[in-house]
């Protein structure tokens, strides 16, 4: 890219110009911070190491039965740098009658924010493949056969039906049945429904209606207020939730 100079932005030097339209649009609030734990780092590479759980207590019969922690899953993180710059001719900065050029660094802030949201959303946009993310078990975020450390049990955290009160009920029960490394319940209690803009209305109807959704029954809505609905414009599949 070349330098932003007076020849390209001569209108900014004209005191008769009434309005200047720039390509700055107010972005919505950040979503990724609601979904991820964010930490700082001073290392080029870091690792997570998965450790299995413990089995239940056993009746004491004179000796203590000791359990083993089985460790296996090791995941590495290699931090990358991302950047963008703007070259501006000093004369244009000095002669700009509308302080437009001095505000251009704000555009870099918007770009930074947008890039961060896109990268965070890519984890979900590619949740069913390993293009962006693979866990310690080498499986995608959403997979039908997540493996366990130390047991032959596999776990399915996928659901393929369209968003509805019925499919949400299925997903809820599936989550309640998630097991740890000793095949014991983790007691997962879902509390957030993440959707693209195309499913915002459906999600809102499921969570806020007083009565059961899309039925003639006068039964109270079990789902009312049970989940927080988060709508993310950067989710690329209009059907995934």
XYZ file of C-alpha atoms in Angstrom:
241
model
C 0.000 0.000 0.000
C 1.161 3.547 -0.753
C 1.293 6.573 1.509
C -1.963 8.443 2.171
C -1.115 11.909 0.783
C -2.689 15.208 -0.193
C -3.008 14.199 -3.843
C -5.356 11.349 -2.938
C -7.340 13.204 -0.265
C -7.348 16.762 -1.587
C -10.974 17.344 -0.573
C -9.900 17.290 3.071
C -8.023 20.524 2.409
C -11.133 22.313 1.133
C -12.748 24.444 3.907
C -16.027 24.536 1.925
C -16.662 20.811 2.349
C -19.704 20.410 4.618
C -19.657 16.733 5.453
C -17.126 14.000 5.240
C -18.307 10.466 5.002
C -15.818 7.935 6.235
C -15.914 4.150 6.228
C -16.179 3.920 10.021
C -19.164 1.989 11.267
C -19.962 1.308 14.892
C -19.422 -2.374 15.554
C -21.644 -4.249 18.028
C -20.344 -5.227 21.441
C -17.710 -7.930 21.645
C -19.078 -11.472 21.871
C -15.929 -13.556 22.185
C -15.316 -12.399 25.767
C -18.613 -14.029 26.775
C -17.462 -17.382 25.405
C -13.726 -17.602 26.066
C -11.424 -17.279 29.010
C -8.681 -14.858 27.920
C -5.186 -14.938 29.391
C -1.970 -13.055 28.672
C 1.256 -14.813 27.753
C 4.970 -14.058 27.635
C 5.931 -17.366 25.983
C 6.228 -18.326 22.332
C 4.683 -21.753 22.963
C 2.490 -23.014 25.804
C 0.849 -26.345 26.592
C -2.261 -27.748 28.184
C -2.043 -31.208 29.682
C -5.215 -33.231 30.245
C -5.484 -35.324 33.410
C -8.170 -37.928 34.061
C -10.542 -37.912 37.029
C -10.826 -40.079 40.146
C -13.245 -42.950 40.723
C -15.766 -43.012 43.580
C -14.902 -43.468 47.243
C -14.572 -47.034 48.478
C -15.559 -48.481 51.831
C -12.708 -48.236 54.327
C -11.617 -51.691 55.418
C -8.384 -50.930 57.238
C -6.414 -49.560 54.293
C -6.901 -46.631 51.982
C -7.453 -47.411 48.318
C -5.507 -44.909 46.235
C -6.673 -43.772 42.831
C -4.526 -42.886 39.860
C -4.585 -39.739 37.784
C -4.150 -40.754 34.174
C -2.576 -38.044 32.052
C -2.465 -38.188 28.312
C -3.824 -35.279 26.311
C -1.253 -32.598 25.585
C -2.220 -29.574 23.494
C 0.241 -26.922 22.331
C -0.436 -23.254 21.602
C 1.890 -21.314 19.323
C 1.146 -17.614 19.586
C 1.081 -15.584 16.382
C 1.427 -11.847 15.820
C -1.130 -9.832 13.854
C -0.641 -6.275 12.674
C -1.748 -3.510 10.298
C -0.320 -0.048 9.665
C -1.178 3.197 7.883
C 1.360 5.458 6.141
C 0.326 9.118 6.061
C 2.076 12.056 4.449
C 3.006 14.638 7.118
C 1.823 17.576 4.954
C -1.641 16.061 4.738
C -1.732 15.771 8.514
C -0.720 19.418 8.925
C -3.167 20.778 6.331
C -6.197 18.596 7.078
C -8.999 21.084 7.919
C -11.314 18.465 9.433
C -8.987 16.376 11.637
C -10.020 13.321 9.642
C -6.521 11.927 9.263
C -5.846 12.254 12.998
C -8.819 9.992 13.601
C -7.718 7.250 11.235
C -5.985 5.272 14.011
C -9.513 4.652 15.280
C -10.011 2.573 12.151
C -7.134 0.358 13.228
C -8.920 -0.218 16.527
C -12.054 -1.292 14.667
C -10.010 -3.601 12.442
C -8.352 -5.139 15.489
C -11.697 -5.737 17.122
C -13.204 -7.222 13.960
C -10.223 -9.522 13.350
C -10.360 -10.807 16.923
C -14.068 -11.580 16.659
C -13.563 -13.431 13.359
C -10.780 -15.581 14.764
C -12.852 -16.438 17.820
C -15.913 -17.264 15.696
C -13.851 -19.549 13.454
C -13.655 -22.076 16.290
C -17.433 -22.428 16.129
C -17.705 -22.054 12.361
C -15.380 -25.056 12.032
C -16.632 -26.903 15.109
C -17.320 -30.097 13.141
C -13.876 -30.322 11.540
C -10.268 -29.863 12.612
C -9.475 -27.017 10.207
C -9.184 -24.458 13.002
C -9.105 -26.505 16.188
C -8.407 -30.063 17.312
C -8.576 -31.116 20.943
C -6.140 -33.269 22.835
C -7.928 -36.358 21.510
C -7.323 -35.107 17.924
C -11.094 -34.685 17.490
C -13.004 -31.621 16.349
C -14.718 -29.472 18.965
C -18.002 -31.193 18.077
C -17.455 -34.884 17.375
C -19.445 -38.092 17.737
C -16.602 -40.107 19.281
C -14.555 -38.061 21.746
C -12.241 -40.483 23.522
C -11.503 -40.750 27.240
C -8.217 -41.234 29.027
C -8.017 -44.699 30.553
C -11.379 -46.078 29.366
C -12.844 -47.295 26.093
C -15.837 -44.977 26.439
C -16.473 -42.460 23.677
C -18.699 -39.422 23.938
C -20.912 -37.663 21.414
C -21.429 -33.905 21.746
C -23.094 -33.307 18.386
C -26.692 -32.699 17.430
C -27.917 -32.338 13.846
C -31.538 -31.212 14.162
C -32.704 -27.640 13.520
C -33.155 -25.318 16.471
C -36.490 -25.849 18.215
C -37.777 -26.410 21.715
C -37.663 -30.160 21.040
C -34.063 -30.197 19.771
C -32.992 -27.935 22.637
C -34.488 -30.472 25.050
C -32.451 -33.225 23.372
C -29.243 -31.182 23.586
C -29.894 -30.412 27.262
C -30.300 -34.077 28.166
C -27.228 -35.027 26.126
C -25.169 -32.496 28.077
C -26.539 -33.734 31.397
C -25.237 -37.193 30.425
C -21.627 -36.097 29.757
C -19.117 -38.303 31.591
C -15.637 -37.690 32.992
C -12.599 -39.933 32.569
C -13.941 -42.429 35.118
C -17.333 -42.673 33.373
C -19.009 -40.596 36.081
C -21.376 -37.717 35.406
C -19.783 -34.277 35.058
C -23.093 -32.573 35.895
C -23.012 -30.162 32.974
C -25.748 -27.530 33.205
C -26.086 -25.541 29.994
C -27.008 -21.890 30.479
C -26.251 -20.187 27.154
C -27.728 -20.507 23.667
C -25.391 -19.265 20.916
C -27.021 -18.536 17.552
C -26.375 -16.713 14.261
C -28.634 -13.750 13.340
C -30.847 -16.026 11.238
C -31.886 -17.973 14.365
C -32.259 -15.014 16.713
C -36.048 -14.885 16.416
C -36.408 -18.642 16.942
C -34.160 -18.540 19.997
C -36.038 -15.545 21.407
C -39.406 -17.282 20.986
C -38.155 -20.451 22.715
C -36.659 -18.628 25.688
C -39.180 -15.825 26.281
C -42.623 -17.245 25.433
C -44.984 -17.753 28.385
C -46.532 -20.900 26.881
C -45.113 -23.809 24.918
C -43.794 -22.672 21.540
C -45.740 -23.553 18.363
C -48.350 -25.706 20.093
C -52.038 -25.276 20.871
C -51.512 -26.488 24.430
C -51.839 -24.110 27.340
C -48.787 -25.586 29.058
C -46.259 -23.233 30.642
C -42.980 -22.794 28.763
C -40.297 -24.864 30.514
C -37.556 -22.916 28.688
C -38.615 -19.402 29.642
C -35.619 -17.538 31.065
C -33.594 -20.747 31.372
C -30.883 -19.731 28.892
C -29.048 -16.572 27.968
C -29.304 -15.995 24.207
C -26.136 -14.708 22.510
C -26.354 -13.675 18.850
C -23.077 -13.524 16.930
C -22.938 -11.918 13.505
C -19.699 -13.739 12.704
C -21.261 -17.206 12.796
C -21.245 -18.191 9.126
C -23.766 -21.073 9.099
C -27.373 -19.921 9.345
C -28.495 -23.307 10.719
C -25.874 -24.135 13.361
C -26.549 -23.338 16.999
